[in-house]
Amino acid sequence: MTTPIPNPNHSNSQIPTLPQSLYYYPTFLPPSTTTTLLQKVLSTPKPKWTQLSHRRLQSYPTSLTRTTNTLLTSDPLPAWLTDPIIPRMQELNIWTGAPHGAPNHVLVNEYLAGQGILPHEDGGAYWPVVGTVSLGGVVVLDVYEKREGEGEGGVGERVGRVLLEDGSLLVTMGDMYTSYLHGIAEVTVDEDLGPETIANWGLLGDKERFKSGRSERGTRISLTYRDVLKVVKVGGGFLRK
Ligand SMILES: O=C(O)CCC(=O)C(=O)O
Ligand SMILES: [Fe+2]
């Protein structure tokens, strides 16, 4: 499989000092859209959520099969997750070269203040691009080296920190997708924020907001867009929930 080529037109959005390639778009969605999306996600009935130990999760249109990582469904993504987000991503050429030319799977994460996600990689079920839309609370995403040859989950040195603002889009591809890990610490305050410590400081939409160097966590939703490589369409309404 060939690796997607970062679009040189977007070099202004590329996060410096980190391995390639992470792109940050601070005001990808206007506040009116983030508010509507946040309400939509937070009003989802409880059975649609999977409660994990450190966050809640929804999978659209459904979760992947456990053994073969296949998207087995006849349902498209719901309109509230596609418009206007996917056309805007396509304008940025994020899915150019992807097997389906657009994301076909969205994992929606909810983190309460103090919750996070352990360092991990997103793996081979997907085309190696993730588009992450952040809604609500601000968090710092940590990037780590991956320690090969130490079995599963070898977490190396932290190589950088990225601040994710409400309405922003983070695009992860290339080496950042395949050779590094990412995680969110379980803290109620992100501290030590500044131009020396936050890799995307120069790209932030509202640096003033973080000039105290601290940011209190609030409830955050992330919409993570992916293109699943293996898709099997099922007809006739079988396997529907
Ligand atoms: O919430 C985030 O920004 C990260 C989520 C994540 O890493 C994942 O869903 O794989
Ligand atoms: Fe991830």
Short mmCIF file of C-alpha atoms and ligand atoms in Angstrom, two decimals:
data_model
loop_
_atom_site.label_atom_id
_atom_site.label_comp_id
_atom_site.label_asym_id
_atom_site.label_seq_id
_atom_site.Cartn_x
_atom_site.Cartn_y
_atom_site.Cartn_z
CA MET A 1 0.00 0.00 0.00
CA THR A 2 1.34 3.41 -0.88
CA THR A 3 1.45 6.07 1.79
CA PRO A 4 -0.66 9.17 1.16
CA ILE A 5 1.37 12.16 0.12
CA PRO A 6 0.84 15.23 2.32
CA ASN A 7 -0.53 18.06 0.26
CA PRO A 8 2.20 20.69 -0.14
CA ASN A 9 -0.49 23.37 -0.47
CA HIS A 10 -1.10 22.90 3.22
CA SER A 11 2.47 23.31 4.41
CA ASN A 12 1.25 26.35 6.40
CA SER A 13 -0.86 23.99 8.50
CA GLN A 14 1.86 21.42 9.08
CA ILE A 15 2.91 21.22 12.73
CA PRO A 16 6.63 22.02 12.91
CA THR A 17 9.22 20.23 15.10
CA LEU A 18 7.25 16.96 15.09
CA PRO A 19 7.82 13.97 12.80
CA GLN A 20 5.85 14.20 9.55
CA SER A 21 2.99 14.50 9.14
CA LEU A 22 0.52 16.20 11.42
CA TYR A 23 -1.61 19.08 10.15
CA TYR A 24 -3.61 21.44 12.36
CA TYR A 25 -6.54 23.60 11.17
CA PRO A 26 -7.72 25.69 14.16
CA THR A 27 -11.11 26.94 12.92
CA PHE A 28 -12.12 24.07 10.68
CA LEU A 29 -15.74 24.39 11.91
CA PRO A 30 -17.45 27.64 12.98
CA PRO A 31 -18.72 27.86 16.60
CA SER A 32 -22.36 27.52 15.48
CA THR A 33 -21.58 24.14 13.86
CA THR A 34 -19.53 22.85 16.80
CA THR A 35 -22.38 23.75 19.19
CA THR A 36 -24.94 21.87 17.07
CA LEU A 37 -22.69 18.81 16.72
CA LEU A 38 -21.89 18.77 20.43
CA GLN A 39 -25.61 18.83 21.28
CA LYS A 40 -26.27 16.07 18.76
CA VAL A 41 -23.57 13.77 20.21
CA LEU A 42 -24.42 14.48 23.85
CA SER A 43 -28.13 13.76 23.27
CA THR A 44 -27.42 10.31 21.77
CA PRO A 45 -29.35 7.66 23.72
CA LYS A 46 -27.26 5.62 26.12
CA PRO A 47 -27.49 2.27 24.23
CA LYS A 48 -25.57 3.79 21.27
CA TRP A 49 -22.58 4.39 23.56
CA THR A 50 -19.98 1.80 24.51
CA GLN A 51 -18.68 2.55 27.98
CA LEU A 52 -14.92 1.97 28.18
CA SER A 53 -12.93 2.30 31.36
CA HIS A 54 -11.65 5.81 30.56
CA ARG A 55 -14.09 7.20 27.96
CA ARG A 56 -17.32 6.50 26.04
CA LEU A 57 -17.39 5.58 22.37
CA GLN A 58 -19.83 5.45 19.45
CA SER A 59 -19.01 3.77 16.11
CA TYR A 60 -20.66 4.89 12.84
CA PRO A 61 -22.16 3.35 10.81
CA THR A 62 -21.22 0.37 13.02
CA SER A 63 -18.12 -1.15 14.65
CA LEU A 64 -15.63 -3.24 12.66
CA THR A 65 -15.80 -7.02 12.85
CA ARG A 66 -13.60 -8.25 15.63
CA THR A 67 -11.40 -10.75 13.81
CA THR A 68 -11.00 -9.31 10.32
CA ASN A 69 -11.50 -5.56 10.89
CA THR A 70 -14.16 -5.43 8.19
CA LEU A 71 -16.88 -2.81 7.91
CA LEU A 72 -19.94 -5.01 7.42
CA THR A 73 -22.98 -2.84 6.79
CA SER A 74 -25.35 -1.41 4.20
CA ASP A 75 -25.70 1.88 6.06
CA PRO A 76 -23.88 5.03 5.03
CA LEU A 77 -22.57 7.48 7.61
CA PRO A 78 -25.40 9.63 9.00
CA ALA A 79 -25.81 13.05 7.37
CA TRP A 80 -25.04 14.94 10.57
CA LEU A 81 -21.52 13.44 10.53
CA THR A 82 -20.89 13.96 6.83
CA ASP A 83 -22.18 17.51 6.09
CA PRO A 84 -20.38 19.86 5.99
CA ILE A 85 -17.37 18.04 7.42
CA ILE A 86 -16.45 15.56 4.68
CA PRO A 87 -16.75 18.05 1.77
CA ARG A 88 -14.53 20.47 3.71
CA MET A 89 -11.97 17.71 4.31
CA GLN A 90 -12.05 16.86 0.61
CA GLU A 91 -11.43 20.51 -0.26
CA LEU A 92 -8.25 20.16 1.81
CA ASN A 93 -7.34 17.01 -0.21
CA ILE A 94 -7.10 14.92 2.93
CA TRP A 95 -8.65 11.84 1.34
CA THR A 96 -7.04 12.15 -2.09
CA GLY A 97 -5.66 8.71 -2.94
CA ALA A 98 -7.63 6.92 -0.22
CA PRO A 99 -9.31 3.72 -1.48
CA HIS A 100 -12.83 5.11 -1.09
CA GLY A 101 -11.88 8.76 -1.66
CA ALA A 102 -13.70 9.70 1.56
CA PRO A 103 -13.98 8.42 5.10
CA ASN A 104 -16.48 5.60 5.63
CA HIS A 105 -16.12 5.20 9.41
CA VAL A 106 -16.28 7.59 12.36
CA LEU A 107 -15.39 6.81 15.97
CA VAL A 108 -16.91 9.35 18.35
CA ASN A 109 -15.10 9.61 21.69
CA GLU A 110 -16.34 11.38 24.80
CA TYR A 111 -13.87 12.33 27.54
CA LEU A 112 -14.96 13.87 30.81
CA ALA A 113 -12.49 16.10 32.65
CA GLY A 114 -9.73 13.81 33.93
CA GLN A 115 -10.29 11.12 31.30
CA GLY A 116 -7.95 10.26 28.44
CA ILE A 117 -6.66 7.54 26.18
CA LEU A 118 -3.50 5.48 26.65
CA PRO A 119 -0.73 5.80 24.05
CA HIS A 120 -1.66 3.67 21.04
CA GLU A 121 -1.52 3.49 17.25
CA ASP A 122 -4.58 3.34 15.04
CA GLY A 123 -3.32 0.36 13.07
CA GLY A 124 -3.72 -1.38 9.75
CA ALA A 125 -7.51 -1.65 9.44
CA TYR A 126 -7.58 1.85 7.99
CA TRP A 127 -5.99 3.81 5.19
CA PRO A 128 -3.19 5.54 7.13
CA VAL A 129 -4.96 8.88 7.58
CA VAL A 130 -7.13 10.07 10.48
CA GLY A 131 -9.05 13.34 10.54
CA THR A 132 -9.90 14.33 14.12
CA VAL A 133 -12.52 17.03 14.74
CA SER A 134 -12.50 18.34 18.34
CA LEU A 135 -15.64 19.67 20.01
CA GLY A 136 -16.04 21.29 23.43
CA GLY A 137 -13.21 21.00 25.97
CA VAL A 138 -9.57 21.55 25.06
CA VAL A 139 -6.96 18.81 25.53
CA VAL A 140 -3.29 18.20 24.91
CA LEU A 141 -2.54 15.19 22.73
CA ASP A 142 0.87 13.64 23.46
CA VAL A 143 2.99 12.00 20.74
CA TYR A 144 5.38 9.18 21.66
CA GLU A 145 8.03 7.15 19.92
CA LYS A 146 7.08 3.56 19.31
CA ARG A 147 9.50 1.03 20.76
CA GLU A 148 9.79 -1.81 18.30
CA GLY A 149 10.86 -5.24 19.46
CA GLU A 150 9.49 -4.91 22.97
CA GLY A 151 6.24 -6.68 22.28
CA GLU A 152 2.84 -5.07 22.27
CA GLY A 153 2.44 -1.53 23.42
CA GLY A 154 6.08 -0.47 23.65
CA VAL A 155 5.80 3.23 24.50
CA GLY A 156 8.99 5.24 23.95
CA GLU A 157 9.92 8.86 24.72
CA ARG A 158 7.38 11.62 24.36
CA VAL A 159 8.38 13.64 21.30
CA GLY A 160 5.78 16.39 21.39
CA ARG A 161 2.52 17.88 22.62
CA VAL A 162 -0.33 19.21 20.47
CA LEU A 163 -3.15 21.42 21.80
CA LEU A 164 -6.55 20.63 20.28
CA GLU A 165 -9.04 23.53 20.33
CA ASP A 166 -12.82 23.43 19.93
CA GLY A 167 -13.72 23.31 16.22
CA SER A 168 -10.22 22.28 15.13
CA LEU A 169 -9.18 19.55 12.72
CA LEU A 170 -6.04 17.48 13.26
CA VAL A 171 -4.87 15.34 10.34
CA THR A 172 -2.52 12.45 11.13
CA MET A 173 -0.75 10.70 8.26
CA GLY A 174 2.61 9.41 7.05
CA ASP A 175 5.19 8.52 9.69
CA MET A 176 3.00 10.00 12.40
CA TYR A 177 0.38 7.40 11.60
CA THR A 178 2.65 4.39 11.16
CA SER A 179 5.69 4.93 13.38
CA TYR A 180 4.48 6.94 16.41
CA LEU A 181 1.91 6.57 19.18
CA HIS A 182 -0.57 9.14 20.49
CA GLY A 183 -2.44 9.47 23.78
CA ILE A 184 -4.23 11.90 26.08
CA ALA A 185 -3.16 12.08 29.75
CA GLU A 186 -5.76 11.58 32.47
CA VAL A 187 -5.48 15.00 34.09
CA THR A 188 -8.00 17.69 35.00
CA VAL A 189 -5.66 20.54 33.98
CA ASP A 190 -3.17 20.70 31.12
CA GLU A 191 -0.16 22.67 32.34
CA ASP A 192 3.09 24.11 31.05
CA LEU A 193 1.50 25.41 27.85
CA GLY A 194 3.58 27.79 25.76
CA PRO A 195 5.52 28.29 22.54
CA GLU A 196 8.38 26.07 23.74
CA THR A 197 6.23 23.15 24.85
CA ILE A 198 3.29 23.03 22.43
CA ALA A 199 4.29 22.04 18.90
CA ASN A 200 1.29 23.75 17.24
CA TRP A 201 1.47 26.94 19.37
CA GLY A 202 2.07 29.07 16.26
CA LEU A 203 -0.99 27.56 14.56
CA LEU A 204 -3.47 28.02 17.43
CA GLY A 205 -6.67 29.95 16.80
CA ASP A 206 -6.64 31.68 20.21
CA LYS A 207 -3.21 31.74 21.91
CA GLU A 208 -4.44 34.46 24.32
CA ARG A 209 -6.74 31.93 25.94
CA PHE A 210 -3.76 29.84 27.03
CA LYS A 211 -1.36 32.60 28.04
CA SER A 212 -1.61 31.59 31.72
CA GLY A 213 0.04 28.33 30.65
CA ARG A 214 -2.88 26.32 32.06
CA SER A 215 -6.08 24.93 30.57
CA GLU A 216 -8.81 23.30 32.65
CA ARG A 217 -10.26 20.17 31.07
CA GLY A 218 -14.00 20.07 30.31
CA THR A 219 -16.10 17.49 28.50
CA ARG A 220 -14.60 16.94 25.06
CA ILE A 221 -15.96 15.07 22.06
CA SER A 222 -13.72 13.93 19.25
CA LEU A 223 -15.00 12.79 15.87
CA THR A 224 -12.32 10.63 14.27
CA TYR A 225 -12.78 10.06 10.53
CA ARG A 226 -11.21 7.04 8.84
CA ASP A 227 -11.35 5.03 5.62
CA VAL A 228 -11.70 1.33 6.47
CA LEU A 229 -9.88 -0.76 3.86
CA LYS A 230 -12.15 -3.83 3.96
CA VAL A 231 -15.83 -3.12 3.35
CA VAL A 232 -18.55 -5.71 2.78
CA LYS A 233 -21.97 -4.35 1.94
CA VAL A 234 -24.83 -6.42 3.23
CA GLY A 235 -28.26 -6.16 1.64
CA GLY A 236 -31.82 -6.73 2.67
CA GLY A 237 -31.52 -5.39 6.15
CA PHE A 238 -29.71 -8.41 7.62
CA LEU A 239 -27.44 -7.73 10.51
CA ARG A 240 -29.16 -4.47 11.24
CA LYS A 241 -29.38 -3.49 14.86
O1 LIG B 1 -9.76 11.98 20.98
C1 LIG B 1 -8.74 12.06 20.30
O2 LIG B 1 -8.34 13.14 19.81
C2 LIG B 1 -7.92 10.84 20.00
C3 LIG B 1 -8.76 9.63 19.79
C4 LIG B 1 -7.98 8.49 19.28
O3 LIG B 1 -6.78 8.45 19.35
C5 LIG B 1 -8.68 7.36 18.64
O4 LIG B 1 -9.92 7.34 18.64
O5 LIG B 1 -8.00 6.49 18.09
FE FE B 2 -5.97 6.97 18.01
#
